[in-house]
Coordinates of C-alpha atoms in Angstrom, one line a residue:
M2 CA 107.2 126.1 112.6
S3 CA 107.5 129.8 113.0
G4 CA 110.6 131.7 111.4
I5 CA 110.7 135.7 113.0
S6 CA 107.1 137.1 114.1
E7 CA 105.7 139.0 111.9
E8 CA 104.6 141.8 114.9
C9 CA 108.5 142.0 115.8
V10 CA 109.6 145.6 115.8
R11 CA 112.6 147.8 117.0
G12 CA 112.5 150.9 118.8
G13 CA 108.9 151.5 117.2
T14 CA 109.6 150.0 112.9
S15 CA 109.0 146.9 111.7
L16 CA 112.5 145.0 111.5
F17 CA 110.9 143.8 107.9
R18 CA 111.5 147.3 105.3
D19 CA 110.9 148.1 101.9
I20 CA 114.2 148.6 100.2
N21 CA 115.7 151.8 100.4
A22 CA 119.1 153.4 99.4
D23 CA 118.0 156.3 101.4
D24 CA 117.4 154.5 104.6
D25 CA 120.3 153.0 106.4
D26 CA 117.9 150.8 108.7
S27 CA 117.0 149.3 105.2
Q28 CA 121.1 148.2 104.7
P29 CA 122.2 144.7 105.5
T30 CA 123.6 143.3 108.3
E31 CA 127.4 142.3 107.3
I32 CA 128.8 138.7 109.0
E33 CA 132.1 137.4 109.3
S34 CA 131.8 134.6 108.0
L35 CA 133.8 130.8 107.2
C36 CA 134.0 130.2 103.3
M37 CA 132.6 126.7 102.1
N38 CA 134.5 126.3 99.0
C39 CA 137.7 127.2 99.8
H40 CA 138.0 127.7 104.4
E41 CA 139.0 130.8 104.2
N42 CA 137.2 134.0 105.8
G43 CA 134.3 135.6 103.3
N44 CA 131.6 138.5 104.2
T45 CA 127.4 137.5 104.5
R46 CA 125.3 140.1 104.5
L47 CA 121.9 139.6 105.7
L48 CA 118.4 141.6 105.3
L49 CA 114.9 141.7 106.9
S50 CA 112.9 142.9 103.3
M51 CA 109.2 143.1 102.4
I52 CA 108.0 141.5 99.0
P53 CA 105.3 144.0 98.1
F54 CA 101.5 141.7 97.6
F55 CA 103.5 138.7 99.4
K56 CA 105.0 139.1 102.8
E57 CA 108.5 139.0 104.7
V58 CA 111.4 137.8 104.1
I59 CA 114.9 136.4 104.3
I60 CA 118.1 137.4 102.3
S61 CA 121.2 136.5 102.9
S62 CA 124.2 136.7 100.3
F63 CA 127.6 134.7 100.5
H64 CA 131.2 136.3 98.9
C65 CA 134.4 135.3 99.8
D66 CA 137.1 137.4 98.4
H67 CA 139.7 134.7 98.5
C68 CA 138.4 132.6 96.0
N69 CA 135.3 134.8 94.2
W70 CA 133.0 131.6 95.7
S71 CA 129.2 133.8 96.4
N72 CA 126.2 132.3 97.0
T73 CA 123.0 133.7 97.6
E74 CA 119.9 132.0 99.8
I75 CA 116.4 133.2 101.1
Q76 CA 113.8 132.2 104.1
S77 CA 110.2 132.4 104.9
A78 CA 110.1 135.1 108.0
G79 CA 106.4 133.2 108.4
R80 CA 105.1 130.2 109.5
I81 CA 103.8 127.7 107.2
Q82 CA 100.7 128.8 106.0
D83 CA 97.6 126.7 105.9
Q84 CA 97.3 125.7 102.6
G85 CA 99.9 125.2 99.6
I86 CA 100.2 127.0 96.5
R87 CA 101.2 126.3 93.4
Y88 CA 101.9 129.1 90.5
A89 CA 101.9 128.5 86.8
V90 CA 102.9 131.5 84.6
K91 CA 102.0 131.3 81.1
I92 CA 106.0 132.5 79.4
K93 CA 104.7 134.6 76.2
S94 CA 108.1 137.5 75.8
T95 CA 110.9 137.6 77.1
R96 CA 109.7 140.3 79.6
D97 CA 107.6 137.8 81.4
L98 CA 111.4 136.3 82.2
N99 CA 112.2 139.0 84.3
R100 CA 109.1 138.3 86.5
E101 CA 110.8 138.3 90.7
V102 CA 110.4 134.8 91.9
V103 CA 110.6 133.4 95.2
R104 CA 111.5 130.1 95.9
S105 CA 111.3 127.8 99.1
D106 CA 113.8 124.8 99.9
S107 CA 110.1 123.3 99.3
A108 CA 108.8 124.0 96.3
V109 CA 109.2 121.7 93.4
T110 CA 109.2 123.4 89.7
K111 CA 107.6 122.1 86.7
I112 CA 108.3 122.4 82.8
P113 CA 105.8 120.8 80.9
E114 CA 107.0 121.1 78.0
L115 CA 110.7 120.3 78.5
D116 CA 109.2 117.1 81.1
F117 CA 111.8 119.0 83.1
E118 CA 110.6 118.8 87.6
M119 CA 113.2 119.9 89.8
P120 CA 112.4 118.1 93.3
A121 CA 112.2 119.7 96.7
F122 CA 114.4 119.8 99.4
T123 CA 117.3 119.9 96.0
Q124 CA 118.0 123.1 95.9
K125 CA 117.9 126.3 98.6
G126 CA 115.5 128.8 98.6
S127 CA 116.4 131.7 96.1
L128 CA 115.3 134.9 95.2
S129 CA 115.4 135.5 91.2
T130 CA 113.4 136.5 88.4
I131 CA 112.3 133.4 86.0
E132 CA 115.0 134.2 83.7
G133 CA 117.5 133.8 86.9
L134 CA 115.6 130.5 88.1
L135 CA 116.9 128.9 84.2
D136 CA 120.3 130.2 84.7
R137 CA 120.4 128.7 88.0
T138 CA 119.1 125.2 86.8
V139 CA 121.1 125.3 83.5
A140 CA 124.2 125.9 85.9
G141 CA 123.4 122.8 88.1
L142 CA 122.9 120.6 85.3
E143 CA 126.4 122.5 84.3
Q144 CA 128.6 121.3 87.5
D145 CA 130.0 117.8 86.8
Q146 CA 129.6 117.5 82.8
T147 CA 133.1 117.6 83.0
V148 CA 133.2 113.9 85.5
R149 CA 130.1 112.6 83.3
R150 CA 132.0 113.0 80.1
V151 CA 134.9 110.6 81.0
A152 CA 132.7 109.0 83.2
T153 CA 129.2 108.7 81.4
P154 CA 129.7 110.4 77.6
D155 CA 125.8 109.4 76.9
V156 CA 124.2 110.9 80.3
A157 CA 126.6 113.5 79.3
L158 CA 125.1 113.8 75.8
K159 CA 122.1 113.8 76.5
I160 CA 122.8 116.6 79.1
E161 CA 123.9 119.1 77.0
E162 CA 121.2 118.5 74.4
F163 CA 118.6 119.2 77.3
I164 CA 121.2 122.5 78.1
K165 CA 120.8 123.4 74.8
K166 CA 117.1 123.1 75.5
L167 CA 116.9 124.9 78.7
Q168 CA 119.0 128.0 77.0
K169 CA 116.3 128.3 74.2
L170 CA 113.6 129.4 76.6
K171 CA 115.0 132.1 77.3
D172 CA 115.1 133.2 73.7
V173 CA 110.5 132.8 74.1
E174 CA 110.4 131.1 70.3
E175 CA 107.5 129.1 71.6
E176 CA 105.3 130.1 74.5
F177 CA 106.0 127.6 77.2
T178 CA 104.9 127.8 80.9
L179 CA 106.1 127.4 84.5
I180 CA 104.3 125.2 87.5
I181 CA 105.8 126.4 91.4
E182 CA 104.0 123.9 93.2
D183 CA 105.5 124.6 97.7
V184 CA 103.7 121.8 99.8
S185 CA 104.6 124.8 102.6
G186 CA 102.7 127.9 100.9
N187 CA 105.9 130.2 101.2
S188 CA 106.9 129.8 97.7
F189 CA 105.3 133.2 95.2
V190 CA 105.5 134.6 91.6
E191 CA 105.1 138.3 91.0
N192 CA 102.4 139.9 89.1
P193 CA 103.4 142.1 87.5
V194 CA 100.2 144.5 87.2
A195 CA 99.0 144.1 91.5
P196 CA 96.7 144.3 92.0
Q197 CA 94.8 143.6 89.0
K198 CA 94.6 139.7 88.0
D199 CA 97.2 138.2 86.0
E200 CA 95.7 137.1 83.0
A201 CA 98.5 135.0 82.7
M202 CA 99.3 133.6 86.1
T203 CA 97.0 131.0 87.9
V204 CA 97.7 130.4 91.6
V205 CA 96.0 127.3 93.4
H206 CA 95.8 127.0 96.9
F207 CA 95.5 123.2 97.5
N208 CA 95.3 121.3 101.3
R209 CA 98.6 119.5 101.3
T210 CA 98.3 114.7 102.4
P211 CA 99.2 113.8 105.5
E212 CA 102.3 112.6 103.5
Q213 CA 103.1 116.2 102.4
D214 CA 103.1 117.4 105.5
A215 CA 105.3 114.7 107.2
Q216 CA 107.2 116.0 104.4
L217 CA 107.5 119.4 106.9
G218 CA 107.7 117.7 110.5
L219 CA 103.8 118.8 110.7
Y220 CA 101.7 116.7 112.8
P221 CA 97.8 116.2 113.1
E222 CA 96.3 118.0 116.0
N223 CA 92.8 118.6 116.9
Q224 CA 90.4 120.9 114.9
E225 CA 88.6 122.2 117.6
D226 CA 90.6 125.7 119.5
G227 CA 91.7 124.6 122.7
E228 CA 91.9 120.7 122.9
P229 CA 95.1 119.0 123.0
P230 CA 96.4 116.8 120.3
T231 CA 95.3 113.6 120.4
N232 CA 96.4 109.9 120.4
N233 CA 95.0 107.7 117.3
P234 CA 95.1 104.0 119.1
E235 CA 94.4 102.5 115.8
D236 CA 97.4 104.8 114.9
M237 CA 99.8 103.4 117.4
R238 CA 99.2 99.9 116.7
D239 CA 101.1 100.2 113.6
E240 CA 104.1 102.4 115.2
V241 CA 107.3 101.3 117.1
L242 CA 108.3 103.3 119.5
Q243 CA 111.6 104.1 120.4
F244 CA 113.5 105.3 123.5
N245 CA 116.9 105.3 125.2
T246 CA 117.6 103.4 128.7
N247 CA 120.1 101.4 130.6
C248 CA 120.9 97.7 130.3
P249 CA 119.3 96.4 133.8
D250 CA 122.0 93.8 133.4
C251 CA 124.7 95.4 132.7
N252 CA 124.1 99.3 132.9
A253 CA 125.4 100.1 129.5
P254 CA 123.0 102.4 126.9
A255 CA 120.5 100.2 125.2
A256 CA 117.5 100.8 123.6
T257 CA 114.2 99.2 124.4
N258 CA 111.5 99.3 121.2
M259 CA 107.5 99.5 123.0
K260 CA 104.8 99.0 121.3
L261 CA 100.8 98.5 121.3
L262 CA 98.9 95.5 120.5
Q263 CA 94.9 94.2 120.7
I264 CA 94.6 90.8 121.9
P265 CA 91.8 89.7 120.5
H266 CA 88.8 89.6 122.3
F267 CA 90.8 91.0 125.4
K268 CA 92.3 94.4 125.6
E269 CA 95.4 96.2 125.0
V270 CA 98.8 96.0 126.0
I271 CA 101.9 97.5 125.8
I272 CA 104.8 95.4 124.6
M273 CA 108.4 96.5 125.6
A274 CA 111.6 95.1 124.4
T275 CA 114.7 96.1 125.6
N276 CA 117.9 94.7 123.7
C277 CA 121.8 95.3 125.1
D278 CA 124.0 95.0 122.2
V279 CA 126.5 95.1 124.9
C280 CA 126.2 92.3 127.2
G281 CA 123.9 90.8 124.8
H282 CA 121.0 91.4 127.9
R283 CA 117.4 90.5 126.2
T284 CA 114.0 91.7 128.5
N285 CA 110.8 91.7 127.6
E286 CA 107.9 93.4 129.8
V287 CA 104.0 93.3 128.9
K288 CA 102.0 96.2 130.8
S289 CA 98.6 96.4 130.6
G290 CA 96.4 99.0 128.0
G291 CA 93.6 100.0 130.5
A292 CA 93.2 100.8 134.3
T293 CA 92.2 98.3 137.0
E294 CA 89.3 96.7 136.9
K295 CA 86.6 96.2 139.1
L296 CA 87.3 92.6 139.5
G297 CA 90.1 90.2 140.3
T298 CA 89.9 87.5 137.8
K299 CA 90.7 83.8 138.0
I300 CA 91.3 81.9 134.9
T301 CA 92.0 78.1 135.3
L302 CA 92.9 76.2 132.6
H303 CA 92.8 72.0 132.3
I304 CA 95.5 71.1 130.6
T305 CA 94.7 67.9 128.8
D306 CA 96.4 68.3 125.1
T307 CA 100.3 69.5 124.1
S308 CA 98.4 71.8 121.2
D309 CA 97.4 73.7 125.1
M310 CA 100.7 74.6 125.0
S311 CA 100.5 76.8 122.3
R312 CA 97.7 79.4 124.0
D313 CA 98.6 82.8 124.2
L314 CA 98.6 84.4 127.8
L315 CA 99.0 87.3 128.9
K316 CA 100.4 87.6 132.5
S317 CA 100.5 90.9 133.9
E318 CA 103.0 92.1 136.8
T319 CA 100.4 91.9 139.4
C320 CA 99.3 88.0 138.3
S321 CA 100.4 85.0 140.5
V322 CA 100.7 81.5 139.0
L323 CA 99.5 78.8 140.7
I324 CA 99.5 75.1 139.6
P325 CA 97.8 73.3 143.0
E326 CA 98.4 69.7 141.8
L327 CA 102.4 70.3 142.5
E328 CA 101.9 72.4 145.5
F329 CA 103.7 75.6 143.7
E330 CA 102.7 79.7 143.6
L331 CA 104.4 82.0 141.7
G332 CA 103.3 85.8 144.0
M333 CA 102.8 88.8 141.6
G334 CA 106.0 90.4 140.9
A335 CA 108.4 87.5 141.2
V336 CA 108.3 87.6 137.4
S337 CA 107.7 90.7 135.0
G338 CA 104.3 91.0 133.1
K339 CA 104.7 88.7 129.8
F340 CA 102.8 88.5 126.4
T341 CA 103.8 84.6 125.4
T342 CA 102.3 81.2 125.1
L343 CA 102.0 79.0 128.5
E344 CA 105.3 77.0 126.9
G345 CA 106.3 79.8 127.4
L346 CA 105.8 80.6 130.8
L347 CA 105.7 77.3 131.9
I348 CA 110.0 77.7 130.5
N349 CA 110.4 81.0 132.2
I350 CA 109.2 79.4 136.0
K351 CA 111.5 76.9 135.6
D352 CA 114.4 78.8 134.4
L353 CA 113.7 80.9 137.1
I354 CA 113.3 78.1 139.7
V355 CA 115.9 75.8 138.6
S356 CA 118.7 77.3 135.8
K357 CA 119.1 80.9 137.2
N358 CA 118.5 79.6 141.8
P359 CA 121.3 81.2 142.7
F360 CA 120.6 78.7 146.1
M361 CA 121.5 75.4 143.3
C362 CA 125.7 76.2 143.1
G363 CA 128.2 77.2 145.7
D364 CA 128.3 76.8 148.7
S365 CA 124.6 78.3 149.6
S366 CA 123.7 74.4 147.9
T367 CA 122.7 71.4 149.8
P368 CA 122.2 67.9 148.2
D369 CA 118.4 68.2 149.4
R370 CA 117.6 71.3 147.6
M371 CA 119.0 70.4 144.2
E372 CA 117.3 67.1 143.7
K373 CA 114.2 68.5 144.9
L374 CA 113.9 71.6 142.8
Q375 CA 115.7 69.4 139.9
L376 CA 113.3 67.3 140.4
F377 CA 110.7 70.4 139.8
G378 CA 112.5 71.3 136.8
Q379 CA 111.6 67.5 135.6
K380 CA 107.6 68.2 136.4
I381 CA 107.3 71.1 134.2
D382 CA 108.8 69.5 131.3
Q383 CA 105.9 67.1 131.8
I384 CA 103.2 69.4 132.0
I385 CA 104.9 70.5 128.5
A386 CA 104.7 67.2 127.1
A387 CA 101.5 66.9 128.7
E388 CA 101.9 63.7 130.6
L389 CA 101.2 65.1 133.7
D390 CA 97.2 65.9 134.1
V391 CA 97.7 69.7 136.0
H392 CA 95.2 73.0 136.0
V393 CA 97.0 75.8 135.9
V394 CA 95.8 78.7 137.5
L395 CA 96.1 82.7 136.7
D396 CA 95.0 85.1 139.5
D397 CA 95.0 88.9 138.8
P398 CA 93.6 91.1 141.2
A399 CA 94.2 93.3 139.1
G400 CA 91.8 91.9 136.7
N401 CA 94.5 92.0 133.4
S402 CA 95.7 89.2 133.0
Y403 CA 94.4 86.1 130.1
I404 CA 94.7 83.1 128.1
Q405 CA 93.0 82.4 125.1
N406 CA 89.7 80.8 124.6
V407 CA 90.8 78.5 121.6
Y408 CA 87.3 77.7 120.8
A409 CA 86.2 81.4 121.2
P410 CA 83.6 82.9 121.0
D411 CA 81.9 79.6 122.2
P412 CA 83.0 78.9 126.0
D413 CA 86.1 77.1 126.1
P414 CA 85.3 73.4 128.1
E415 CA 88.8 72.8 129.7
L416 CA 88.4 76.9 130.4
T417 CA 87.5 78.8 133.5
I418 CA 87.7 82.7 134.4
E419 CA 85.6 83.8 137.9
K420 CA 85.5 87.8 138.6
Y421 CA 86.0 88.1 142.4
T422 CA 85.7 91.2 145.1
R423 CA 89.0 92.0 146.4
T424 CA 90.5 92.0 149.6
Y425 CA 91.2 95.1 151.8
E426 CA 95.4 93.4 151.5
Q427 CA 94.9 92.6 147.9
N428 CA 94.0 97.0 147.5
E429 CA 96.3 97.5 149.5
D430 CA 99.3 95.9 146.5
L431 CA 98.0 97.7 144.2
G432 CA 97.9 101.2 145.9
I433 CA 94.2 101.4 145.8
N434 CA 93.0 101.8 149.0
D435 CA 95.9 105.5 148.9
M436 CA 93.6 106.8 145.8
K437 CA 91.6 109.5 146.2
T438 CA 89.7 109.8 142.8
E439 CA 86.0 111.9 144.1
G440 CA 86.4 115.1 145.7
Y441 CA 90.6 115.2 145.9
A442 CA 90.0 118.9 145.7
A443 CA 88.4 119.5 148.4

C-alpha cells in the first residue's frame, strides 16, 4: 500500500515541508466539509509535513463553528514498511510526557503497569504528545460513562477507578512504561536527544506474521526480484473461491463456488457449484486441474455388488459413458464434468434420458418411445441394485477421468484401465491438431 510518493514535487520543491510560519507554502490547505456531529458545513485543514528523524505525514484537522466539534487525524504519506516497529519508553519525569507521538490506526498501545492495552484499528491515527495520548484515552473511556452509570453501574465504577489511575500517571509519581507496537511500521515516538541514542527508549523492528500481513491487506509475494507472485496449490486446497455469474436457468445473478481438490491416487481437479436463490436451480461441474494426457484412457468396471455404487467417480467433460450390455452410449459433452459416485452418475443418466427428456411429454411423445425409455430407466434401477451383470465404461480421450480403486494401492480385480493412442478425429475434437506449442514464433 502506498500513499503520496516521497518523490512528489511541486514547482521543483518537495510537497512535504518543514512547518515554518514564514513560508507560505507550508501553510495548511482549507476545505469546506460536512460535520458528522451536527451535519452542518465545517472546515477541514490539511497539511503535508515532515517529522524530523521520521518521515512524511498528512495532518488533518476539522472544526465546526456551528457545534464547536473538532477532530484531528494523521496519516502516513508513505508505504507500509517492510517490518513492524515496537517502541518502549520509560516515563521517569513530567518532561517525558512532552515527547511527540505519531500513532497510526494499526498501532497497539500498552501500559504494562496498569495492565492496559488499546487494540489496533480502534482509533484513528493521531499526532500528539504522550500526555495528549493519555488525555485522549481518558476522553474515550469517559464518552459513554453517563449511559453506563444507568445501565451497568458496576462497570461504570470500575472504569472511573481506571480513569483516575490514568490521570494520576500524568503526575509521574512513579515510573511507568509506554509501549507502542505498530505492525505497519508507521508509528513514531520522538527521541528528544536525537541524533544521540535515547537511553530511556527501546526500539525494536520485527517481521510480521502472516496474520498481521492479512490485517494490513498484504499478501505474500515471491522474494526474488522480477518473479510474479505464485499460488501454492497446498494453500488453495483449503480455500473456497467465489465469483459472480448468472444462473443458467433463469439468468438471475448468482454466485459460483470453486475449490481445488486432490483425488487420492489420481490428480487435482477443480469443483464448481452454482446455487440460484431466485429459482432454486443448482448445478455442479468438475474440471481437470491438469493438462490433457498424452494418451487416452478407457476405464471398465464390472459391477458385481451394490457396494460398487459407492465408488468415487470423476467424469470429465470429454468423457463418454458406455454400458455395452444395454447397447447404451452417452457421448462426450452430453453431461458436464462431474465428481460423484457411480450411483450418482447412473441417476444423472436416468434423469437425462427419462425424467428430463423433452420427448417424453407433450405432442412429441409416442407410446413406443415412452415404453422404451421407461424400460431403460427400470434397467438403470436394476443396475443400481446390482441385479444386472453389466460393465460401465468411461472412455476419455483426454485421460482425465477416474473410477476409484477400492483395493488401492493393490490392483482391483473388477477394474480395468487401458491407455491408448488417440485417433486424428479424437485430437480434432479436443482441438489438439491445431495446437502449436513449439516454434510458434517462427
